[in-house]
Tab-separated table of C-alpha atoms in Angstrom:
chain	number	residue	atom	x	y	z
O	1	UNK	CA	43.560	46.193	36.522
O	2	UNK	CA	46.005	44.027	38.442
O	3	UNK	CA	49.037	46.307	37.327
O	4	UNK	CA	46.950	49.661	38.397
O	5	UNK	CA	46.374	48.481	41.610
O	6	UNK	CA	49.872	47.821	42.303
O	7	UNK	CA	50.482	51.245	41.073
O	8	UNK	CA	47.834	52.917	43.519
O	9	UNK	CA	49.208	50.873	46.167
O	10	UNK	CA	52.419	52.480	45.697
O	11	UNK	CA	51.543	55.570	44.957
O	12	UNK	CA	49.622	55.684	48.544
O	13	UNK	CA	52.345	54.763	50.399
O	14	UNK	CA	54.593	57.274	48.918
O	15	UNK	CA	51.946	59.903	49.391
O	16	UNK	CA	52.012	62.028	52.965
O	17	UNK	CA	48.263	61.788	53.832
O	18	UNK	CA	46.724	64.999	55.376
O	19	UNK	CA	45.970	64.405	58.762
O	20	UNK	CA	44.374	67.646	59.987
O	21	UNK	CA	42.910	68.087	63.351
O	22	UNK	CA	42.937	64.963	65.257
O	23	UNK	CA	39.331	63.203	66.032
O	24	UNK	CA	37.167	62.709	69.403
O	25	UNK	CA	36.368	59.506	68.125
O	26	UNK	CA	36.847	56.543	69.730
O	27	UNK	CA	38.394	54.047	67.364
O	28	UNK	CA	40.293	51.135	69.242
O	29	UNK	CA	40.403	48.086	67.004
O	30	UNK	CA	39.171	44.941	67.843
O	31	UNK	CA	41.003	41.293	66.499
O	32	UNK	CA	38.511	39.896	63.762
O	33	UNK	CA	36.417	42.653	63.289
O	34	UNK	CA	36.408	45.206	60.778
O	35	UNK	CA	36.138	48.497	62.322
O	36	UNK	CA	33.604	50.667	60.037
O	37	UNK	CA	33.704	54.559	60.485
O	38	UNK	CA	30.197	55.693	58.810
O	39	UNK	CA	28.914	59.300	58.172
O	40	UNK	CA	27.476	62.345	56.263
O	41	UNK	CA	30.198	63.693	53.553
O	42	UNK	CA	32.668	65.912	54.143
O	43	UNK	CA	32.374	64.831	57.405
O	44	UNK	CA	36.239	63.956	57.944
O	45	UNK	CA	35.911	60.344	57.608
O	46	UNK	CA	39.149	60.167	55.148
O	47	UNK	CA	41.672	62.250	57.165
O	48	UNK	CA	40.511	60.344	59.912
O	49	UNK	CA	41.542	57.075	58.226
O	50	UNK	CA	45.588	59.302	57.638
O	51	UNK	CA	45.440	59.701	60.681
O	52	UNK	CA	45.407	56.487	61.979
O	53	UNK	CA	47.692	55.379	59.275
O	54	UNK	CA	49.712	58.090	60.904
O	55	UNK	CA	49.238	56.786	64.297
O	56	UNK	CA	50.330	53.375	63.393
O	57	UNK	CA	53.802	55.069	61.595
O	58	UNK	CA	54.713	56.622	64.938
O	59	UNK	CA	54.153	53.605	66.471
O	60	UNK	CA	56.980	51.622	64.615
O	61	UNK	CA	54.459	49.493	61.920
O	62	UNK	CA	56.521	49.515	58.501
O	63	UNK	CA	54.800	51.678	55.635
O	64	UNK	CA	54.843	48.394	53.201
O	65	UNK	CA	52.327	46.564	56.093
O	66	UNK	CA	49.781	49.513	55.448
O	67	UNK	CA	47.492	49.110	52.150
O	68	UNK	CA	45.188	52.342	51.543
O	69	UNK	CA	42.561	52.611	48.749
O	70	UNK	CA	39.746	54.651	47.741
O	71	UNK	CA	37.297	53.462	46.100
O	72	UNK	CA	35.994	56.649	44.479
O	73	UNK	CA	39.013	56.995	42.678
O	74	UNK	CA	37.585	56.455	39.314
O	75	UNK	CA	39.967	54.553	37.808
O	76	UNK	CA	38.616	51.371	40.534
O	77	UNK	CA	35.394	51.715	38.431
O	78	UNK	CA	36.503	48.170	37.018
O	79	UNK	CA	36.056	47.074	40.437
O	80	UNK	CA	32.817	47.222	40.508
O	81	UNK	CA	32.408	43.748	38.811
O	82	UNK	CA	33.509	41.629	41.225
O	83	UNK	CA	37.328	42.481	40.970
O	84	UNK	CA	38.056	43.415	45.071
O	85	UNK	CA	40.151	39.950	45.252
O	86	UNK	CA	42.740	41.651	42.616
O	87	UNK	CA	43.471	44.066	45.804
O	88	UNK	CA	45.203	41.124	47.812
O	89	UNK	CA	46.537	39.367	44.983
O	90	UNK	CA	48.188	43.069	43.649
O	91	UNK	CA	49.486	43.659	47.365
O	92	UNK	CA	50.326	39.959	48.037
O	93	UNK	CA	52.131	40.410	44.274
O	94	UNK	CA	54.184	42.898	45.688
O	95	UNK	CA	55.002	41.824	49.238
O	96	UNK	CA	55.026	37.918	49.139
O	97	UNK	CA	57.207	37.589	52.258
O	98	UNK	CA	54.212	39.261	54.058
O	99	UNK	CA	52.050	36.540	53.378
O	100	UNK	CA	50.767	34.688	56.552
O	101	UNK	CA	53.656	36.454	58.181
O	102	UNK	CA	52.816	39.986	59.049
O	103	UNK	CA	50.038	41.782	60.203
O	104	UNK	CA	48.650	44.033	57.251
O	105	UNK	CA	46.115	46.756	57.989
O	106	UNK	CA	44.275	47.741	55.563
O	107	UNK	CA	42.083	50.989	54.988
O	108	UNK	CA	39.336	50.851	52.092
O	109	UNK	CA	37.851	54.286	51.746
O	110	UNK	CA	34.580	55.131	50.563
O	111	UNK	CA	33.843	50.978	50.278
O	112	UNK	CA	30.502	51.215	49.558
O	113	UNK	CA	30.971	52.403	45.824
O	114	UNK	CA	31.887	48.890	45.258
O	115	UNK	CA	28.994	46.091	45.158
O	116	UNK	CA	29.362	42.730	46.859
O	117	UNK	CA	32.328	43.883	48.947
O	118	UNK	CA	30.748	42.147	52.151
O	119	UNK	CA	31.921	39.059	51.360
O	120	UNK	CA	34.982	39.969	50.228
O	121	UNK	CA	35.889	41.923	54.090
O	122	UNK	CA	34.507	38.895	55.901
O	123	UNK	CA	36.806	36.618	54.100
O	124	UNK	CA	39.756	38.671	54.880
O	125	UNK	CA	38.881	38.903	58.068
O	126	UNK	CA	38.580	35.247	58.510
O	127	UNK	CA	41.475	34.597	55.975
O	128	UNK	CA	44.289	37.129	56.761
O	129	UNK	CA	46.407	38.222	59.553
O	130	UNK	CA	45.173	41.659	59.250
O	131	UNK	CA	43.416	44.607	60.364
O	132	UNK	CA	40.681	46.114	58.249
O	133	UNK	CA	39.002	50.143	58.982
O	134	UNK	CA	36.078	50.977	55.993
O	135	UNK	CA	34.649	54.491	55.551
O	136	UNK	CA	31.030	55.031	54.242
O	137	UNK	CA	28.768	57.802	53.042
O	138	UNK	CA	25.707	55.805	54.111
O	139	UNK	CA	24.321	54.324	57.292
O	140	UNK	CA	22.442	51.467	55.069
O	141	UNK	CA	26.068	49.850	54.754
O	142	UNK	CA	25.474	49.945	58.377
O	143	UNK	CA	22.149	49.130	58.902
O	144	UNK	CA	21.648	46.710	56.765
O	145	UNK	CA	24.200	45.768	54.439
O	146	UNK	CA	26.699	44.711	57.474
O	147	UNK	CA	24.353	43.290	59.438
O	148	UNK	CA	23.084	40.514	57.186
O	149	UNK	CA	26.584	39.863	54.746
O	150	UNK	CA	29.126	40.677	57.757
O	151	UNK	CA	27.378	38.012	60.640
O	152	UNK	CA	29.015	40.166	63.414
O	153	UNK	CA	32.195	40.811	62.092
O	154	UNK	CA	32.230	44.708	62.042
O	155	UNK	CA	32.199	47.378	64.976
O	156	UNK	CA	30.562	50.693	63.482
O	157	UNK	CA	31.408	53.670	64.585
O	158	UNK	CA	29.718	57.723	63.576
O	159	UNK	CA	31.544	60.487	62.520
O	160	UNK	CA	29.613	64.305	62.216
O	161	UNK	CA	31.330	67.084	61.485
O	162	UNK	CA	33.488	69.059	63.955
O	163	UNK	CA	31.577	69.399	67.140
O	164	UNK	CA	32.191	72.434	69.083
O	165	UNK	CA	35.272	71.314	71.207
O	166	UNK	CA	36.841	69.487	68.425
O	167	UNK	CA	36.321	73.291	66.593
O	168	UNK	CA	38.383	74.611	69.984
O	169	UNK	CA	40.716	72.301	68.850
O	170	UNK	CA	41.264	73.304	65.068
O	171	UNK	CA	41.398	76.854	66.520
O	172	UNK	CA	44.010	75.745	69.018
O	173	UNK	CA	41.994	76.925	72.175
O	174	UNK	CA	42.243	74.555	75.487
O	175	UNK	CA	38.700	74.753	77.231
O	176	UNK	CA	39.305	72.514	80.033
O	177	UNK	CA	40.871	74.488	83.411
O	178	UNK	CA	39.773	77.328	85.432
O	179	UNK	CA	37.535	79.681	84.128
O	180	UNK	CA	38.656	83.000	84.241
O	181	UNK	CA	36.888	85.909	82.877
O	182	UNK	CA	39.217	86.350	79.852
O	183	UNK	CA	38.702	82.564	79.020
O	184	UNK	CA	35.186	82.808	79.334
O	185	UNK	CA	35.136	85.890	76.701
O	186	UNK	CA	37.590	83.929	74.512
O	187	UNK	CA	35.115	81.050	73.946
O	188	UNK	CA	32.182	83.069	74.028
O	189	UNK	CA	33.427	84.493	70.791
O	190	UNK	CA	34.814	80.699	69.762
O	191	UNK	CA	31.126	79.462	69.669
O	192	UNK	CA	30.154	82.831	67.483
O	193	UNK	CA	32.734	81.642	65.236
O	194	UNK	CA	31.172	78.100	64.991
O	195	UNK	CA	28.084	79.520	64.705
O	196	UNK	CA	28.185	80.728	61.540
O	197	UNK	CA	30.765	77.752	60.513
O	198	UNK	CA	28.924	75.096	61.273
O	199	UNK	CA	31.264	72.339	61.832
O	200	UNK	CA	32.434	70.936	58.266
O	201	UNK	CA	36.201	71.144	58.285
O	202	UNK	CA	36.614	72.433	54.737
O	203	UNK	CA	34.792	75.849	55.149
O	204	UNK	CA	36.043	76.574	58.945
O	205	UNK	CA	38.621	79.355	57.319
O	206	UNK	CA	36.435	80.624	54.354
O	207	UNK	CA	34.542	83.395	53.956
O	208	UNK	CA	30.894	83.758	54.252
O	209	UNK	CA	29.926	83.653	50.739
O	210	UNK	CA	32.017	80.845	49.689
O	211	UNK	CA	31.212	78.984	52.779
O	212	UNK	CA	27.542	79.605	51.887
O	213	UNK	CA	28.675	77.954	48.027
O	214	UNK	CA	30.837	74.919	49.016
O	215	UNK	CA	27.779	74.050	51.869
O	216	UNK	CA	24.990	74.248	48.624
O	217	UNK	CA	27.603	72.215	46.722
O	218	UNK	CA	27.309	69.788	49.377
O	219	UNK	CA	23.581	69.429	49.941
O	220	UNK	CA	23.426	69.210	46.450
O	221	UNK	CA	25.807	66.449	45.630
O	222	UNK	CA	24.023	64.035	49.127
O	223	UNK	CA	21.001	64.385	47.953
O	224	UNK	CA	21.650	63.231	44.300
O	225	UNK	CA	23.890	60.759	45.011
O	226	UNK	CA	23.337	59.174	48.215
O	227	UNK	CA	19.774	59.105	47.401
O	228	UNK	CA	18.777	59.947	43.917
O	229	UNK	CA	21.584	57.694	42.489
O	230	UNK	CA	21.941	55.371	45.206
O	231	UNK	CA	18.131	54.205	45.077
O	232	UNK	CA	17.330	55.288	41.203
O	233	UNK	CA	14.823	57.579	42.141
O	234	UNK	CA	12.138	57.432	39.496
O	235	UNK	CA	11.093	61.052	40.778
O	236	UNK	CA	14.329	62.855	41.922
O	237	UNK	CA	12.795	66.525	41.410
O	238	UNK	CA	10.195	65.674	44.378
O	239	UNK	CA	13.314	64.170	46.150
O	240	UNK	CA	15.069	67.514	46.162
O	241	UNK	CA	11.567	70.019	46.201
O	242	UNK	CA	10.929	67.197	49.761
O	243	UNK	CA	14.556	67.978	50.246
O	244	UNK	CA	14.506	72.251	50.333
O	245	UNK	CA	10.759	71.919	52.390
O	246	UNK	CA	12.543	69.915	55.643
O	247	UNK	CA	15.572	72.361	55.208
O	248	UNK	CA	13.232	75.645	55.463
O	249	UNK	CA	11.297	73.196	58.235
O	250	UNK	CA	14.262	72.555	60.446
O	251	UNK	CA	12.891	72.071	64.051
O	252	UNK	CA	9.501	72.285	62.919
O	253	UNK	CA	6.702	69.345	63.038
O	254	UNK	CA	6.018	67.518	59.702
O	255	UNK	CA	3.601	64.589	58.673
O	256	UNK	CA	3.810	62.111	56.080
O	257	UNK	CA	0.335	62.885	55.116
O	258	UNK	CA	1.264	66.509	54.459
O	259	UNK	CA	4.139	65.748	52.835
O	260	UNK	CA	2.632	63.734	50.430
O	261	UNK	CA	-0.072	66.827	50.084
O	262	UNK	CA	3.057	69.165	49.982
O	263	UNK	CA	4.222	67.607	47.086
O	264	UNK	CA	1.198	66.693	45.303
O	265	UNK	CA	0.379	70.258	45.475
O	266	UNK	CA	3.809	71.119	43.480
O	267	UNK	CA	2.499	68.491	40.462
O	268	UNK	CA	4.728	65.278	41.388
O	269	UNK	CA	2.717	61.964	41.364
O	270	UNK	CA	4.237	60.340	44.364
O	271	UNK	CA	2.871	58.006	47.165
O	272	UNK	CA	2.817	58.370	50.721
O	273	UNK	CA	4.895	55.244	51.045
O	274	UNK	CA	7.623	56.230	48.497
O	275	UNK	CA	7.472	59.594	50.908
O	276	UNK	CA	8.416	57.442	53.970
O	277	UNK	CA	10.709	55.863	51.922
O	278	UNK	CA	12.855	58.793	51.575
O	279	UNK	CA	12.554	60.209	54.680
O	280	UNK	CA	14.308	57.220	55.954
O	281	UNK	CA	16.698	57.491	53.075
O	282	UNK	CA	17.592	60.747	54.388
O	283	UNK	CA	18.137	59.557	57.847
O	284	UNK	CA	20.338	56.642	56.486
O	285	UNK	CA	22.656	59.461	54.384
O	286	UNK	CA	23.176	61.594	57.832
O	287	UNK	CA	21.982	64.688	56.282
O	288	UNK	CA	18.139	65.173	57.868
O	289	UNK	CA	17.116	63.325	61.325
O	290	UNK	CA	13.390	62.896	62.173
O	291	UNK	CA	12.796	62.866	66.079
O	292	UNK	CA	9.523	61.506	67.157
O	293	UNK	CA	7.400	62.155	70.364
O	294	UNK	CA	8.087	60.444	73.676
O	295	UNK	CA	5.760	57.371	74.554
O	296	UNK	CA	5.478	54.117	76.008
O	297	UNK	CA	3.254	53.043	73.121
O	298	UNK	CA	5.220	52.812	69.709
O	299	UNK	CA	2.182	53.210	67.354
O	300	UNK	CA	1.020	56.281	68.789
O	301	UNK	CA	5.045	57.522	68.604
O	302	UNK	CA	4.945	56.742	64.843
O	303	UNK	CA	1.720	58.094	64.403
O	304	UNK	CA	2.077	61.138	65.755
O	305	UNK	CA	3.945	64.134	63.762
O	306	UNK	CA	7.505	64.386	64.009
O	307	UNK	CA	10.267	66.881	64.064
O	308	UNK	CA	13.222	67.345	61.614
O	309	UNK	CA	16.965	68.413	62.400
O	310	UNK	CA	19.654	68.481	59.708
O	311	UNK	CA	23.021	67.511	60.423
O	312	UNK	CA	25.005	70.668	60.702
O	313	UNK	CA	23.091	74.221	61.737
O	314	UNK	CA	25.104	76.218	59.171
O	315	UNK	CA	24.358	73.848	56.294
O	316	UNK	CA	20.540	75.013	57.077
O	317	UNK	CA	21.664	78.565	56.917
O	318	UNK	CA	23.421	78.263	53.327
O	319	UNK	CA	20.401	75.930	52.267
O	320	UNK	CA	17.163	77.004	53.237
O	321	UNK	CA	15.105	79.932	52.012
O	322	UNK	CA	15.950	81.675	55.363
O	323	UNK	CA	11.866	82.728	55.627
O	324	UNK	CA	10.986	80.209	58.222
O	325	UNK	CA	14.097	79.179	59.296
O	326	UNK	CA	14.940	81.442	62.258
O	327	UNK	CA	18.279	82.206	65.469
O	328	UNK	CA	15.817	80.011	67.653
O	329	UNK	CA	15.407	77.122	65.254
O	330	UNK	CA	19.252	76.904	64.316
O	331	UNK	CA	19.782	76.548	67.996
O	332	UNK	CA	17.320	74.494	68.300
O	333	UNK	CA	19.120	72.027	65.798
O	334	UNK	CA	22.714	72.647	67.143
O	335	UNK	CA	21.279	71.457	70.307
O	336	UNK	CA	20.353	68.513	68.199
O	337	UNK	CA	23.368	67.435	66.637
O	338	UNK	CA	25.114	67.739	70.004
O	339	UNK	CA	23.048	65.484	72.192
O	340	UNK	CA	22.626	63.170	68.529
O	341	UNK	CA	26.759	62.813	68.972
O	342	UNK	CA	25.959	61.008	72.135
O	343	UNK	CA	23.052	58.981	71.998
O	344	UNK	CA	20.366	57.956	68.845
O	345	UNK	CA	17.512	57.956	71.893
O	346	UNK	CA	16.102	60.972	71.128
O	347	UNK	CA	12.576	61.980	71.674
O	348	UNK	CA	10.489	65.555	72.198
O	349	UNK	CA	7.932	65.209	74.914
O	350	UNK	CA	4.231	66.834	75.253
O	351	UNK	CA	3.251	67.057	78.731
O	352	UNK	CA	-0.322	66.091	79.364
O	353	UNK	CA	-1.835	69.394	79.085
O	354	UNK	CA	0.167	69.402	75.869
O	355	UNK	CA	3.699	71.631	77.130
O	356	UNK	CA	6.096	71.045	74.883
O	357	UNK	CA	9.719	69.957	75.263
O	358	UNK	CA	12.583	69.826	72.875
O	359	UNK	CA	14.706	66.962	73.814
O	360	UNK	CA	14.366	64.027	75.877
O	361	UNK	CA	17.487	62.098	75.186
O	362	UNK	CA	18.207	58.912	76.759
O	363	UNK	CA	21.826	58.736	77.628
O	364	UNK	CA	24.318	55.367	76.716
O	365	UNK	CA	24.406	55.405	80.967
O	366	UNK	CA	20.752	55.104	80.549
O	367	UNK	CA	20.249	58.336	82.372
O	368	UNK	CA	17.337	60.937	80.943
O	369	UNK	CA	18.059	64.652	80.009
O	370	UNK	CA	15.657	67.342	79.606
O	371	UNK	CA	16.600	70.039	77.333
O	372	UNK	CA	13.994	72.993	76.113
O	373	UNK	CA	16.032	75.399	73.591
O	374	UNK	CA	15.392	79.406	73.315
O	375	UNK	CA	17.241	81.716	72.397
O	376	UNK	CA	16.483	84.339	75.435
O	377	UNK	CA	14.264	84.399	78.303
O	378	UNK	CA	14.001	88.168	78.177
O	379	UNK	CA	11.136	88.371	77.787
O	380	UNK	CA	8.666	87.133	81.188
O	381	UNK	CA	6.295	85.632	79.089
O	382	UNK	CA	8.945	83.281	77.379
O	383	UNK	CA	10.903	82.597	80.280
O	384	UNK	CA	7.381	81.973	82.224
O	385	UNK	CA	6.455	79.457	79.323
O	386	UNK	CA	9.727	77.653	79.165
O	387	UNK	CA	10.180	76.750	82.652
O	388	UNK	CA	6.292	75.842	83.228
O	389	UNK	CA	7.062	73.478	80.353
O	390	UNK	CA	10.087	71.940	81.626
O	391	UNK	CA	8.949	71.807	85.042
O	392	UNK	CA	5.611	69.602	84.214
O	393	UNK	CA	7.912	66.999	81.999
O	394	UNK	CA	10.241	66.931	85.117
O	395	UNK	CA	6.892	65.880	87.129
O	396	UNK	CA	5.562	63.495	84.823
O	397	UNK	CA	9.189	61.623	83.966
O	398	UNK	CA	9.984	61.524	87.298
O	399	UNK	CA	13.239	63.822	86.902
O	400	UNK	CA	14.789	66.179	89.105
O	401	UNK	CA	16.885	68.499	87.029
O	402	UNK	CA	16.381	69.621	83.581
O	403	UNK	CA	18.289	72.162	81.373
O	404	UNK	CA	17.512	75.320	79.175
O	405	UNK	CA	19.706	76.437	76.440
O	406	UNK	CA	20.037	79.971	75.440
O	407	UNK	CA	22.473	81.891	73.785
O	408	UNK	CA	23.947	83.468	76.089
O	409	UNK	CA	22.455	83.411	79.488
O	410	UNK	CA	22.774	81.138	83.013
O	411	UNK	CA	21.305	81.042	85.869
O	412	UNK	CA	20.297	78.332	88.068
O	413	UNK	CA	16.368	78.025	89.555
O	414	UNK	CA	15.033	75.902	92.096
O	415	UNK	CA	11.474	74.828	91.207
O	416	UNK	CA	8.716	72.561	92.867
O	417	UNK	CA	9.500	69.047	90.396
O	418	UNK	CA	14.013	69.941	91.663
O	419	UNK	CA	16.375	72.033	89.520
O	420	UNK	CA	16.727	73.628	86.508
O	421	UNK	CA	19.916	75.319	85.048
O	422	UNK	CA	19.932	77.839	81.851
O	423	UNK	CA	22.801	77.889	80.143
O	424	UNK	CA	24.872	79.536	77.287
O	425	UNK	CA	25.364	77.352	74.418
O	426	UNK	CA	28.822	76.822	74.731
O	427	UNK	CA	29.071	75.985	77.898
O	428	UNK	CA	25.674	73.221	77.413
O	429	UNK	CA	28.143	71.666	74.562
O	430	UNK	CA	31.067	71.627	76.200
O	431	UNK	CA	29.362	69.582	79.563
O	432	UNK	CA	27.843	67.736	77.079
O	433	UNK	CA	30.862	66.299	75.095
């Protein structure tokens, strides 16, 4: 094992690393911590890591300070017994004189495939003159893994998939500037684009039917392994039947109750807790968010249904049945993954004569926004219902503007409880980022 290692090492820094679009992320390093990038798969989270290897290249660092692995290379299987310590004696093996000399940054892909390799970070942290970046598929390396084996030693940050301006950015376009009518057309047919892309960097150039493949492929592989395998599911068909029900369910209400009847119905012999169970499991994998009702009391939050929103709107498309999964509900969950980019406070609000809102998000400045999502306000009935709606939560939370997203459509209105502004998509996600 000692000798592959060495190999690998090499063989990293002789290979040129794909770096790809460059990230809205921000990712400065702290001394002693390790800094851990965490996300849904085929998120980026790799060429994110080249690319600060890249970053630290330009910036004069010699290639032999910079140790890359990945741990899902299969032949690091053996490191899954306790082995991680053979990475600094094989780098160490090679490069003595760096030894309590240099600054070594290392970048451990994928970490969580390995077990007990908490310890093993901490101690480098505390050992080494170093700097350490992880990647994981899971937020529970996050959650809970890092917060009671890493005592404060690691600064976690998200990565989704492309949002919208880091899509303008693969496609080269520049949205910032004056907005002349020619720009405006040219991102009008950008967000169309992203629309039916989604924002996973590996289909962006494919065509539909592929796109539709590789995004199955995906959904398929999370599932099973970042949930099935990762907790040995005793029941992994009702995992994945639970699975394809929130995906046709996007934006919709759901119960644990009738989840558990859902399934029960279908023949599986599963518990209501074990249903919770992998709801959150879900949540912790970044592929399906539940967002629960806004109110001061907790247990009637919890108690009450909540609503479900996947992590990328075209993922939905290529996954669900497409029979109750409509335009308004994919924008619905768009809107989602935007405002989710920016803040984890996020809540859907009932007004007391039981209006409902899409989004209440709290804000990291500890602002509130109101969003309601719909597709058009042609028709006077639906605009009529959307602003009553929005205008009784703006009375009741005491705020004086709120927001409606549409697909194409702006206007501003003044109402009794202050103002309210309809936008276009893209323009909502580009103010928003």
């Amino acid at each position: 094992m000692l000798e592959l290692l060495k190999t690998l090492i090499l063989d990293s820094q002789e290979t040129e690393l794909p770096t790809g679009v460059p990230r809205r992320v921000d990712f400065t390093a702290l001394p002693r911590k390790a800094s851990v990038l965490i996300g849904v798969r085929r998120a980026g989270k790799s060429t994110f890591l080249a690319q600060q290897i890249r970053r630290l290249l330009e910036d004069g660092v010699p290639r032999e300070n910079i140790l890359y692995l990945n741990f899902f290379d299969d032949r690091l299987h053996g490191l899954q017994h306790g082995g991680l310590s053979l990475v600094l004696e094989a780098y160490f093996t090679l490069y003595p004189e760096k030894k309590n000399r240099d600054t070594v940054h290392f970048f451990f892909d994928e970490i969580q495939m390995v077990p007990g390799w908490e310890p093993f970070v901490d101690r480098l942290l505390r050992t080494e003159a170093c700097t350490v970046t992880l990647t994981g598929s899971s937020a529970q390396m996050l959650s809970r893994e890092i917060a009671t084996q890493m005592r404060g030693r690691a600064l976690p940050r998200e990565m989704f998939p492309f949002s919208f301006r880091e899509f303008l950015d693969h496609a080269g376009l520049d949205p910032d500037g004056p907005m002349s009518t020619r720009k405006r057309l040219t991102l009008r047919k950008a967000f169309d684009a992203f629309w039916a892309s989604g924002g996973f960097p590996e289909v962006l150039e494919l065509d539909p039917g592929l796109r539709t493949r590789i995004h199955q492929e995906y959904f398929n592989t999370m599932v099973f392994r970042d949930l099935i395998e990762r907790h040995d599911v005793g029941h992994p068909r009702a995992v994945m039947d639970l699975a394809h029900w929130l995906m046709d369910h996007t934006g919709s209400l759901y119960s644990v109750n009738s989840l558990t009847g859902y399934l029960k119905a279908l023949g599986h012999r599963i518990q209501k807790s074990s249903v919770s169970d992998v709801l959150t499991w879900f949540e912790d994998a970044y592929i399906l968010f539940s967002v629960r009702i806004h109110d001061a009391s907790l247990a009637r939050a919890q108690t009450n249904p909540k609503k479900v929103y996947c992590i990328d709107h075209a993922l939905v498309n290529s996954v669900s049945s497409g029979i109750l999964v409509n335009a308004g509900h994919l924008l619905e969950n768009l809107v989602f993954t935007a405002l989710r980019r920016v803040t984890a406070n996020i809540f859907y609000y009932k007004s007391k004569t039981g209006l409902e809102v899409d989004f209440v998000a709290l804000m990291p400045d500890r602002t509130r926004q109101l969003v309601q999502v719909c597709e058009t306000l042609v028709s006077p009935q639906t605009r009529k219902r959307e602003v009553i709606a929005l205008q009784a939560a703006m009375t009741e939370l005491g705020q004086t503007t709120g927001v409606i997203v549409t697909r194409d459509e702006q206007e501003t209105l003044e109402v009794d409880a202050g103002t309210i502004r309809i936008l276009p998509a893209w323009q909502f996600l580009l103010e928003l980022s």
